[in-house]
Short mmCIF file of C-alpha atoms and ligand atoms in Angstrom, two decimals:
data_model
loop_
_atom_site.label_atom_id
_atom_site.label_comp_id
_atom_site.label_asym_id
_atom_site.label_seq_id
_atom_site.Cartn_x
_atom_site.Cartn_y
_atom_site.Cartn_z
CA UNK A 1 12.89 -13.79 27.91
CA UNK A 2 11.64 -10.58 26.23
CA UNK A 3 10.32 -10.49 22.71
CA UNK A 4 12.96 -11.54 20.19
CA UNK A 5 14.14 -8.73 17.92
CA UNK A 6 12.83 -9.07 14.36
CA UNK A 7 15.66 -8.57 11.87
CA UNK A 8 13.14 -7.89 9.08
CA UNK A 9 12.49 -4.15 9.00
CA UNK A 10 15.86 -3.11 10.48
CA UNK A 11 17.80 -0.75 8.25
CA UNK A 12 21.46 -1.42 7.47
CA UNK A 13 22.79 0.60 10.42
CA UNK A 14 20.48 -1.18 12.87
CA UNK A 15 21.46 -4.58 11.46
CA UNK A 16 25.13 -3.70 11.78
CA UNK A 17 24.50 -2.65 15.38
CA UNK A 18 22.90 -6.03 16.20
CA UNK A 19 25.83 -7.88 14.60
CA UNK A 20 28.18 -5.83 16.79
CA UNK A 21 26.13 -6.75 19.87
CA UNK A 22 26.69 -10.40 18.96
CA UNK A 23 30.42 -9.68 18.74
CA UNK A 24 30.50 -10.67 15.07
CA UNK A 25 32.46 -8.98 12.27
CA UNK A 26 30.69 -6.19 10.33
CA UNK A 27 30.55 -8.16 7.04
CA UNK A 28 28.04 -10.49 8.71
CA UNK A 29 25.47 -7.70 8.47
CA UNK A 30 25.92 -7.65 4.69
CA UNK A 31 25.44 -11.43 4.60
CA UNK A 32 22.28 -11.21 6.69
CA UNK A 33 20.91 -8.45 4.46
CA UNK A 34 21.53 -10.66 1.44
CA UNK A 35 19.80 -13.71 2.95
CA UNK A 36 16.79 -11.77 4.24
CA UNK A 37 16.09 -9.54 1.23
CA UNK A 38 17.73 -11.18 -1.77
CA UNK A 39 17.16 -14.85 -0.88
CA UNK A 40 13.96 -14.44 1.19
CA UNK A 41 15.22 -16.57 4.08
CA UNK A 42 12.62 -17.31 6.75
CA UNK A 43 14.93 -19.42 8.94
CA UNK A 44 18.55 -18.86 9.95
CA UNK A 45 19.24 -22.52 9.08
CA UNK A 46 18.74 -21.61 5.42
CA UNK A 47 21.73 -19.23 5.56
CA UNK A 48 24.31 -21.67 4.29
CA UNK A 49 27.13 -19.11 4.10
CA UNK A 50 26.97 -18.75 7.89
CA UNK A 51 28.44 -21.37 10.23
CA UNK A 52 26.02 -23.64 12.04
CA UNK A 53 27.07 -22.13 15.39
CA UNK A 54 26.34 -18.59 14.14
CA UNK A 55 22.98 -19.74 12.74
CA UNK A 56 22.09 -21.16 16.16
CA UNK A 57 23.33 -18.06 17.99
CA UNK A 58 21.15 -15.88 15.73
CA UNK A 59 18.13 -18.12 16.25
CA UNK A 60 18.51 -17.77 20.02
CA UNK A 61 18.31 -13.98 19.91
CA UNK A 62 16.46 -12.96 16.76
CA UNK A 63 13.55 -13.86 14.54
CA UNK A 64 12.76 -13.33 10.86
CA UNK A 65 9.21 -11.91 10.96
CA UNK A 66 6.60 -12.72 8.30
CA UNK A 67 2.93 -11.80 8.50
CA UNK A 68 0.74 -14.90 8.39
CA UNK A 69 -1.92 -15.41 5.71
CA UNK A 70 -5.37 -15.40 7.36
CA UNK A 71 -7.24 -15.55 4.06
CA UNK A 72 -6.36 -15.57 0.39
CA UNK A 73 -8.59 -14.97 -2.60
CA UNK A 74 -7.58 -15.51 -6.21
CA UNK A 75 -9.63 -13.87 -8.95
CA UNK A 76 -10.25 -15.36 -12.38
CA UNK A 77 -8.28 -12.41 -13.79
CA UNK A 78 -5.20 -13.34 -11.76
CA UNK A 79 -5.63 -10.68 -9.10
CA UNK A 80 -4.71 -12.15 -5.72
CA UNK A 81 -5.71 -10.73 -2.37
CA UNK A 82 -4.30 -11.67 1.02
CA UNK A 83 -5.59 -10.81 4.43
CA UNK A 84 -2.42 -10.84 6.52
CA UNK A 85 -2.25 -11.13 10.29
CA UNK A 86 0.52 -9.53 12.33
CA UNK A 87 2.03 -10.67 15.63
CA UNK A 88 -0.62 -8.88 17.71
CA UNK A 89 -3.50 -10.36 15.69
CA UNK A 90 -4.30 -7.20 13.76
CA UNK A 91 -4.87 -7.67 10.05
CA UNK A 92 -4.41 -5.74 6.83
CA UNK A 93 -4.85 -6.42 3.13
CA UNK A 94 -2.24 -6.87 0.40
CA UNK A 95 -3.14 -7.29 -3.26
CA UNK A 96 -1.26 -8.56 -6.33
CA UNK A 97 -2.54 -7.01 -9.59
CA UNK A 98 -1.11 -8.58 -12.76
CA UNK A 99 -0.81 -6.34 -15.82
CA UNK A 100 0.30 -7.26 -19.33
CA UNK A 101 3.98 -6.51 -18.93
CA UNK A 102 4.28 -6.17 -15.16
CA UNK A 103 2.64 -6.90 -11.84
CA UNK A 104 1.98 -4.55 -8.96
CA UNK A 105 1.81 -5.41 -5.27
CA UNK A 106 -0.50 -3.06 -3.37
CA UNK A 107 0.65 -2.56 0.22
CA UNK A 108 -1.22 -1.26 3.27
CA UNK A 109 0.39 1.21 5.67
CA UNK A 110 -2.13 1.23 8.53
CA UNK A 111 -4.63 -1.12 10.19
CA UNK A 112 -7.83 0.75 9.39
CA UNK A 113 -7.28 4.38 8.43
CA UNK A 114 -6.81 7.78 10.05
CA UNK A 115 -9.16 9.26 7.45
CA UNK A 116 -12.82 8.74 6.57
CA UNK A 117 -13.16 9.27 2.83
CA UNK A 118 -16.84 8.73 2.14
CA UNK A 119 -16.42 6.48 -0.93
CA UNK A 120 -13.86 4.18 0.68
CA UNK A 121 -14.71 1.04 2.62
CA UNK A 122 -11.53 1.28 4.69
CA UNK A 123 -12.70 4.75 5.72
CA UNK A 124 -15.44 3.03 7.74
CA UNK A 125 -12.80 1.19 9.76
CA UNK A 126 -11.37 3.20 12.63
CA UNK A 127 -7.61 3.50 12.74
CA UNK A 128 -6.22 0.74 14.97
CA UNK A 129 -2.56 1.49 14.48
CA UNK A 130 0.25 2.28 12.08
CA UNK A 131 2.07 -0.66 10.55
CA UNK A 132 5.75 -0.99 11.38
CA UNK A 133 8.47 -0.99 8.72
CA UNK A 134 8.78 -4.76 9.24
CA UNK A 135 5.04 -5.26 8.64
CA UNK A 136 5.08 -3.10 5.49
CA UNK A 137 8.13 -4.88 4.02
CA UNK A 138 6.67 -8.19 5.25
CA UNK A 139 3.66 -7.81 2.96
CA UNK A 140 5.93 -7.76 -0.09
CA UNK A 141 7.97 -10.71 1.26
CA UNK A 142 4.74 -12.75 1.59
CA UNK A 143 3.81 -11.90 -2.01
CA UNK A 144 7.26 -13.00 -3.21
CA UNK A 145 6.93 -16.23 -1.21
CA UNK A 146 3.56 -16.88 -2.85
CA UNK A 147 5.08 -16.58 -6.33
CA UNK A 148 8.39 -18.20 -5.34
CA UNK A 149 10.20 -15.12 -6.64
CA UNK A 150 13.44 -15.73 -4.75
CA UNK A 151 16.29 -14.91 -5.13
CA UNK A 152 15.45 -11.40 -6.33
CA UNK A 153 15.30 -11.74 -10.12
CA UNK A 154 16.74 -9.16 -12.50
CA UNK A 155 14.51 -6.16 -12.98
CA UNK A 156 13.15 -7.26 -16.37
CA UNK A 157 12.17 -10.78 -15.39
CA UNK A 158 9.81 -10.19 -12.47
CA UNK A 159 6.16 -10.97 -11.91
CA UNK A 160 6.17 -8.65 -8.90
CA UNK A 161 7.80 -5.70 -10.68
CA UNK A 162 6.03 -2.73 -9.08
CA UNK A 163 4.88 -1.63 -5.65
CA UNK A 164 1.94 0.68 -5.01
CA UNK A 165 1.14 2.06 -1.56
CA UNK A 166 -2.58 2.22 -2.26
CA UNK A 167 -3.81 -0.26 0.31
CA UNK A 168 -5.40 0.41 3.66
CA UNK A 169 -4.38 3.61 5.42
CA UNK A 170 -2.85 6.97 4.63
CA UNK A 171 0.89 6.30 4.14
CA UNK A 172 1.91 9.89 4.85
CA UNK A 173 0.32 9.66 8.29
CA UNK A 174 2.80 6.85 8.98
CA UNK A 175 5.70 8.45 7.17
CA UNK A 176 8.66 7.25 9.24
CA UNK A 177 7.75 3.56 8.98
CA UNK A 178 6.75 3.86 5.32
CA UNK A 179 9.98 5.69 4.43
CA UNK A 180 12.08 3.12 6.29
CA UNK A 181 10.28 0.23 4.57
CA UNK A 182 10.68 1.80 1.12
CA UNK A 183 14.39 2.46 1.65
CA UNK A 184 14.80 -1.25 2.51
CA UNK A 185 12.79 -2.26 -0.56
CA UNK A 186 14.73 0.09 -2.86
CA UNK A 187 18.15 -1.14 -1.65
CA UNK A 188 19.88 -2.62 -4.73
CA UNK A 189 21.46 -5.55 -2.83
CA UNK A 190 18.19 -6.90 -1.51
CA UNK A 191 14.65 -6.69 -2.86
CA UNK A 192 15.88 -4.04 -5.31
CA UNK A 193 12.64 -2.47 -6.55
CA UNK A 194 13.68 0.91 -7.98
CA UNK A 195 11.96 4.14 -6.98
CA UNK A 196 10.73 4.38 -10.60
CA UNK A 197 8.62 1.28 -9.95
CA UNK A 198 7.16 2.48 -6.64
CA UNK A 199 4.06 4.68 -6.39
CA UNK A 200 2.88 6.18 -3.13
CA UNK A 201 -0.75 7.27 -3.08
CA UNK A 202 -1.82 9.99 -0.68
CA UNK A 203 -5.08 11.78 0.02
CA UNK A 204 -3.08 15.01 0.25
CA UNK A 205 -1.03 15.33 3.48
CA UNK A 206 0.69 18.48 2.18
CA UNK A 207 3.64 18.85 4.64
CA UNK A 208 4.71 15.23 4.09
CA UNK A 209 4.49 15.46 0.29
CA UNK A 210 7.49 17.75 0.27
CA UNK A 211 9.49 15.42 2.55
CA UNK A 212 8.51 12.40 0.47
CA UNK A 213 9.78 14.17 -2.63
CA UNK A 214 13.08 15.11 -1.03
CA UNK A 215 13.82 11.81 0.75
CA UNK A 216 12.20 9.09 -1.37
CA UNK A 217 11.38 10.64 -4.77
CA UNK A 218 9.12 7.70 -5.60
CA UNK A 219 6.22 8.19 -8.01
CA UNK A 220 3.32 10.07 -6.48
CA UNK A 221 -0.40 9.46 -6.87
CA UNK A 222 -2.97 11.83 -5.46
CA UNK A 223 -6.43 10.68 -4.36
CA UNK A 224 -8.13 13.77 -5.76
CA UNK A 225 -11.74 12.76 -6.55
CA UNK A 226 -13.14 16.30 -6.58
CA UNK A 227 -12.16 19.65 -8.11
CA UNK A 228 -14.03 22.02 -5.80
CA UNK A 229 -13.22 22.53 -2.11
CA UNK A 230 -16.83 22.37 -0.94
CA UNK A 231 -17.33 18.95 -2.55
CA UNK A 232 -13.88 17.60 -1.60
CA UNK A 233 -14.47 18.73 2.01
CA UNK A 234 -17.52 16.45 1.95
CA UNK A 235 -15.91 13.47 0.26
CA UNK A 236 -12.47 13.69 1.88
CA UNK A 237 -12.37 15.59 5.20
CA UNK A 238 -8.58 15.99 4.93
CA UNK A 239 -9.36 18.71 2.37
CA UNK A 240 -10.57 20.96 5.21
CA UNK A 241 -7.00 20.91 6.56
CA UNK A 242 -5.16 21.02 3.21
CA UNK A 243 -7.46 22.60 0.60
CA UNK A 244 -6.91 22.21 -3.15
CA UNK A 245 -4.87 25.38 -3.69
CA UNK A 246 -2.36 24.34 -1.00
CA UNK A 247 -2.22 20.79 -2.34
CA UNK A 248 -1.54 21.97 -5.90
CA UNK A 249 1.21 24.29 -4.67
CA UNK A 250 2.97 21.37 -2.96
CA UNK A 251 2.65 19.25 -6.10
CA UNK A 252 4.27 21.91 -8.24
CA UNK A 253 7.41 21.47 -6.09
CA UNK A 254 7.41 17.65 -6.24
CA UNK A 255 10.34 16.15 -8.24
CA UNK A 256 8.67 15.14 -11.50
CA UNK A 257 9.35 15.27 -15.24
CA UNK A 258 7.54 14.20 -18.39
CA UNK A 259 8.55 10.59 -17.83
CA UNK A 260 7.50 10.65 -14.18
CA UNK A 261 4.18 12.43 -13.99
CA UNK A 262 1.98 12.72 -10.92
CA UNK A 263 -1.06 10.41 -11.19
CA UNK A 264 -4.38 11.97 -10.18
CA UNK A 265 -6.83 9.29 -9.09
CA UNK A 266 -10.44 10.20 -9.69
CA UNK A 267 -13.30 7.93 -8.62
CA UNK A 268 -16.32 8.35 -10.87
CA UNK A 269 -19.38 9.00 -8.69
CA UNK A 270 -22.70 9.28 -10.48
CA UNK A 271 -24.05 12.84 -10.49
CA UNK A 272 -21.50 13.91 -7.87
CA UNK A 273 -18.17 14.70 -9.58
CA UNK A 274 -18.56 13.45 -13.17
CA UNK A 275 -19.80 16.44 -15.18
CA UNK A 276 -17.96 18.00 -18.13
CA UNK A 277 -17.61 21.15 -16.00
CA UNK A 278 -15.75 19.03 -13.44
CA UNK A 279 -13.46 17.68 -16.17
CA UNK A 280 -12.68 21.19 -17.42
CA UNK A 281 -12.02 22.45 -13.90
CA UNK A 282 -9.71 19.47 -13.38
CA UNK A 283 -7.67 20.50 -16.43
CA UNK A 284 -7.46 24.06 -15.08
CA UNK A 285 -6.47 22.82 -11.60
CA UNK A 286 -3.45 20.78 -12.72
CA UNK A 287 -2.18 23.32 -15.21
CA UNK A 288 1.63 23.38 -15.10
CA UNK A 289 1.96 20.04 -13.27
CA UNK A 290 3.28 17.01 -15.23
CA UNK A 291 0.10 15.02 -14.76
CA UNK A 292 -1.83 11.95 -15.86
CA UNK A 293 -5.20 10.70 -14.70
CA UNK A 294 -6.61 7.40 -13.54
CA UNK A 295 -10.40 7.36 -13.81
CA UNK A 296 -11.81 4.75 -11.42
CA UNK A 297 -15.31 3.36 -11.95
CA UNK A 298 -16.69 3.34 -8.40
CA UNK A 299 -16.76 -0.14 -6.87
CA UNK A 300 -19.99 0.02 -4.85
CA UNK A 301 -19.88 -1.72 -1.45
CA UNK A 302 -22.71 -2.63 0.90
CA UNK A 303 -24.15 0.37 2.77
CA UNK A 304 -22.68 3.19 0.64
CA UNK A 305 -25.04 5.73 -0.95
CA UNK A 306 -22.93 6.50 -4.03
CA UNK A 307 -23.33 4.86 -7.41
CA UNK A 308 -20.85 4.47 -10.23
CA UNK A 309 -21.15 6.93 -13.11
CA UNK A 310 -22.61 5.52 -16.34
CA UNK A 311 -19.99 4.18 -18.75
CA UNK A 312 -20.88 6.84 -21.38
CA UNK A 313 -20.34 9.61 -18.82
CA UNK A 314 -16.95 8.19 -17.79
CA UNK A 315 -15.88 7.92 -21.46
CA UNK A 316 -16.95 11.51 -22.14
CA UNK A 317 -14.97 12.65 -19.07
CA UNK A 318 -11.94 10.71 -20.27
CA UNK A 319 -12.23 12.16 -23.79
CA UNK A 320 -12.29 15.69 -22.38
CA UNK A 321 -8.98 15.07 -20.58
CA UNK A 322 -7.43 13.27 -23.58
CA UNK A 323 -8.39 16.12 -25.86
CA UNK A 324 -6.57 18.47 -23.52
CA UNK A 325 -3.42 16.38 -23.96
CA UNK A 326 -3.56 14.21 -20.87
CA UNK A 327 -3.41 10.45 -20.50
CA UNK A 328 -6.70 9.52 -18.80
CA UNK A 329 -7.36 5.81 -19.07
CA UNK A 330 -10.38 4.27 -17.36
CA UNK A 331 -9.18 1.76 -14.78
CA UNK A 332 -10.32 -1.75 -15.57
CA UNK A 333 -11.99 -3.22 -12.50
CA UNK A 334 -9.77 -6.03 -11.20
CA UNK A 335 -10.79 -8.94 -9.03
CA UNK A 336 -14.47 -8.11 -9.20
CA UNK A 337 -15.17 -11.79 -8.38
CA UNK A 338 -13.29 -11.43 -5.08
CA UNK A 339 -13.70 -8.84 -2.32
CA UNK A 340 -11.38 -6.51 -4.25
CA UNK A 341 -12.40 -3.11 -2.96
CA UNK A 342 -10.02 -1.73 -0.37
CA UNK A 343 -11.01 -2.93 3.10
CA UNK A 344 -13.75 -5.36 2.02
CA UNK A 345 -11.92 -8.60 2.80
CA UNK A 346 -10.95 -7.36 6.25
CA UNK A 347 -14.50 -6.30 7.07
CA UNK A 348 -15.85 -9.56 5.72
CA UNK A 349 -13.47 -11.51 8.00
CA UNK A 350 -14.36 -9.38 11.01
CA UNK A 351 -18.07 -9.94 10.28
CA UNK A 352 -17.53 -13.72 9.90
CA UNK A 353 -15.58 -13.82 13.18
CA UNK A 354 -18.36 -11.89 14.98
CA UNK A 355 -21.01 -14.24 13.61
CA UNK A 356 -19.02 -17.25 14.82
CA UNK A 357 -18.69 -15.71 18.31
CA UNK A 358 -22.42 -14.93 18.41
CA UNK A 359 -23.30 -18.48 17.28
CA UNK A 360 -21.09 -19.96 19.98
CA UNK A 361 -22.63 -17.69 22.60
CA UNK A 362 -26.14 -18.69 21.44
CA UNK A 363 -25.03 -22.30 21.89
CA UNK A 364 -23.93 -21.39 25.44
CA UNK A 365 -20.22 -21.87 24.60
CA UNK A 366 -18.33 -19.08 26.40
CA UNK A 367 -14.99 -18.50 24.66
CA UNK A 368 -12.71 -16.21 26.67
CA UNK A 369 -10.22 -16.17 23.79
CA UNK A 370 -12.67 -14.65 21.28
CA UNK A 371 -15.10 -12.46 23.27
CA UNK A 372 -17.71 -10.72 21.10
CA UNK A 373 -16.22 -7.41 20.02
S1 SF4 B 401 -9.18 6.49 0.47
FE1 SF4 B 401 -7.28 6.08 1.53
S2 SF4 B 401 -7.07 7.79 2.95
FE2 SF4 B 401 -9.22 7.71 2.34
S3 SF4 B 401 -10.23 6.42 3.91
FE3 SF4 B 401 -9.62 5.10 2.18
S4 SF4 B 401 -7.64 4.26 2.78
FE4 SF4 B 401 -8.02 6.06 4.05
#
């Protein structure tokens, strides 16, 4: 029997089509949607509004996919990081970041990344593949399971109130799956996280920014990190394809207003992009765009040549932006006691797995299931 169809990740039309295939009435699709996304069902037997015979018929033909937790780390500051494994064994990271009055779940969109930003640990991991809509939604379902946040609580009473697509991968290089996953997440009769509470972070895939604005209109964050093309070409090779002027033009057309500004993420690299001249050029660059800044003290990882700017330099940079009328808070490092930086936990697991394989080989144990990579 072929692979069972996973109902998680199907949009409403696809779910209705499967219900029709089963010869069931259309309202069953609505019931399934409710159980999967509002009640967080992981087994058809939990769907008490469906007859036992229908539950069994569903279980014969379909599954309710959930990534499995390979590793979990919980920081003293409440940040929680999961390394999740998908059906084919590939893994990606998901992070829960608690804030005072809300909590964000950071989702990955690819295994590895298409891009190679020099300051990013994930950028050292070759792209393995795009995540499917089911695997993107599945990350949020696992986070809800972990906090027992089922059925979907009212908007005001949630621990997992926001979603940020700032994990592994470039979401706009996996647009179709990301868009499908976000439409499922935003559906008011299921998980019901509003577009105002979703932020998609991109390194600047210009053609898809327009589409994202038209179709999803979620909050946008731009991984900017440099204000001159020559430097950004070095730090983020995507800039060679979509240079700053083109990127800014696309952002001027993105649906924003004073309440929903574009967030410019700016990693503070010592002696590289942290001068006052850089700050002033940044102000000039975003002129006319409803903008706010997120200054990120660089989280150094093993093997990278960059260092984090000195605290005084970051504060001076922030003051320059504040004085120009922009919100420019300095991001508080979260989960510094766990492998918080994007991609670190995955690499650490891969390294540990390789060591285990090598040790077994040294001991003469040949393991065809886990050959040395
Ligand atoms: S910063 Fe984002 S786009 Fe760049 S390598 Fe890292 S994950 Fe990929």
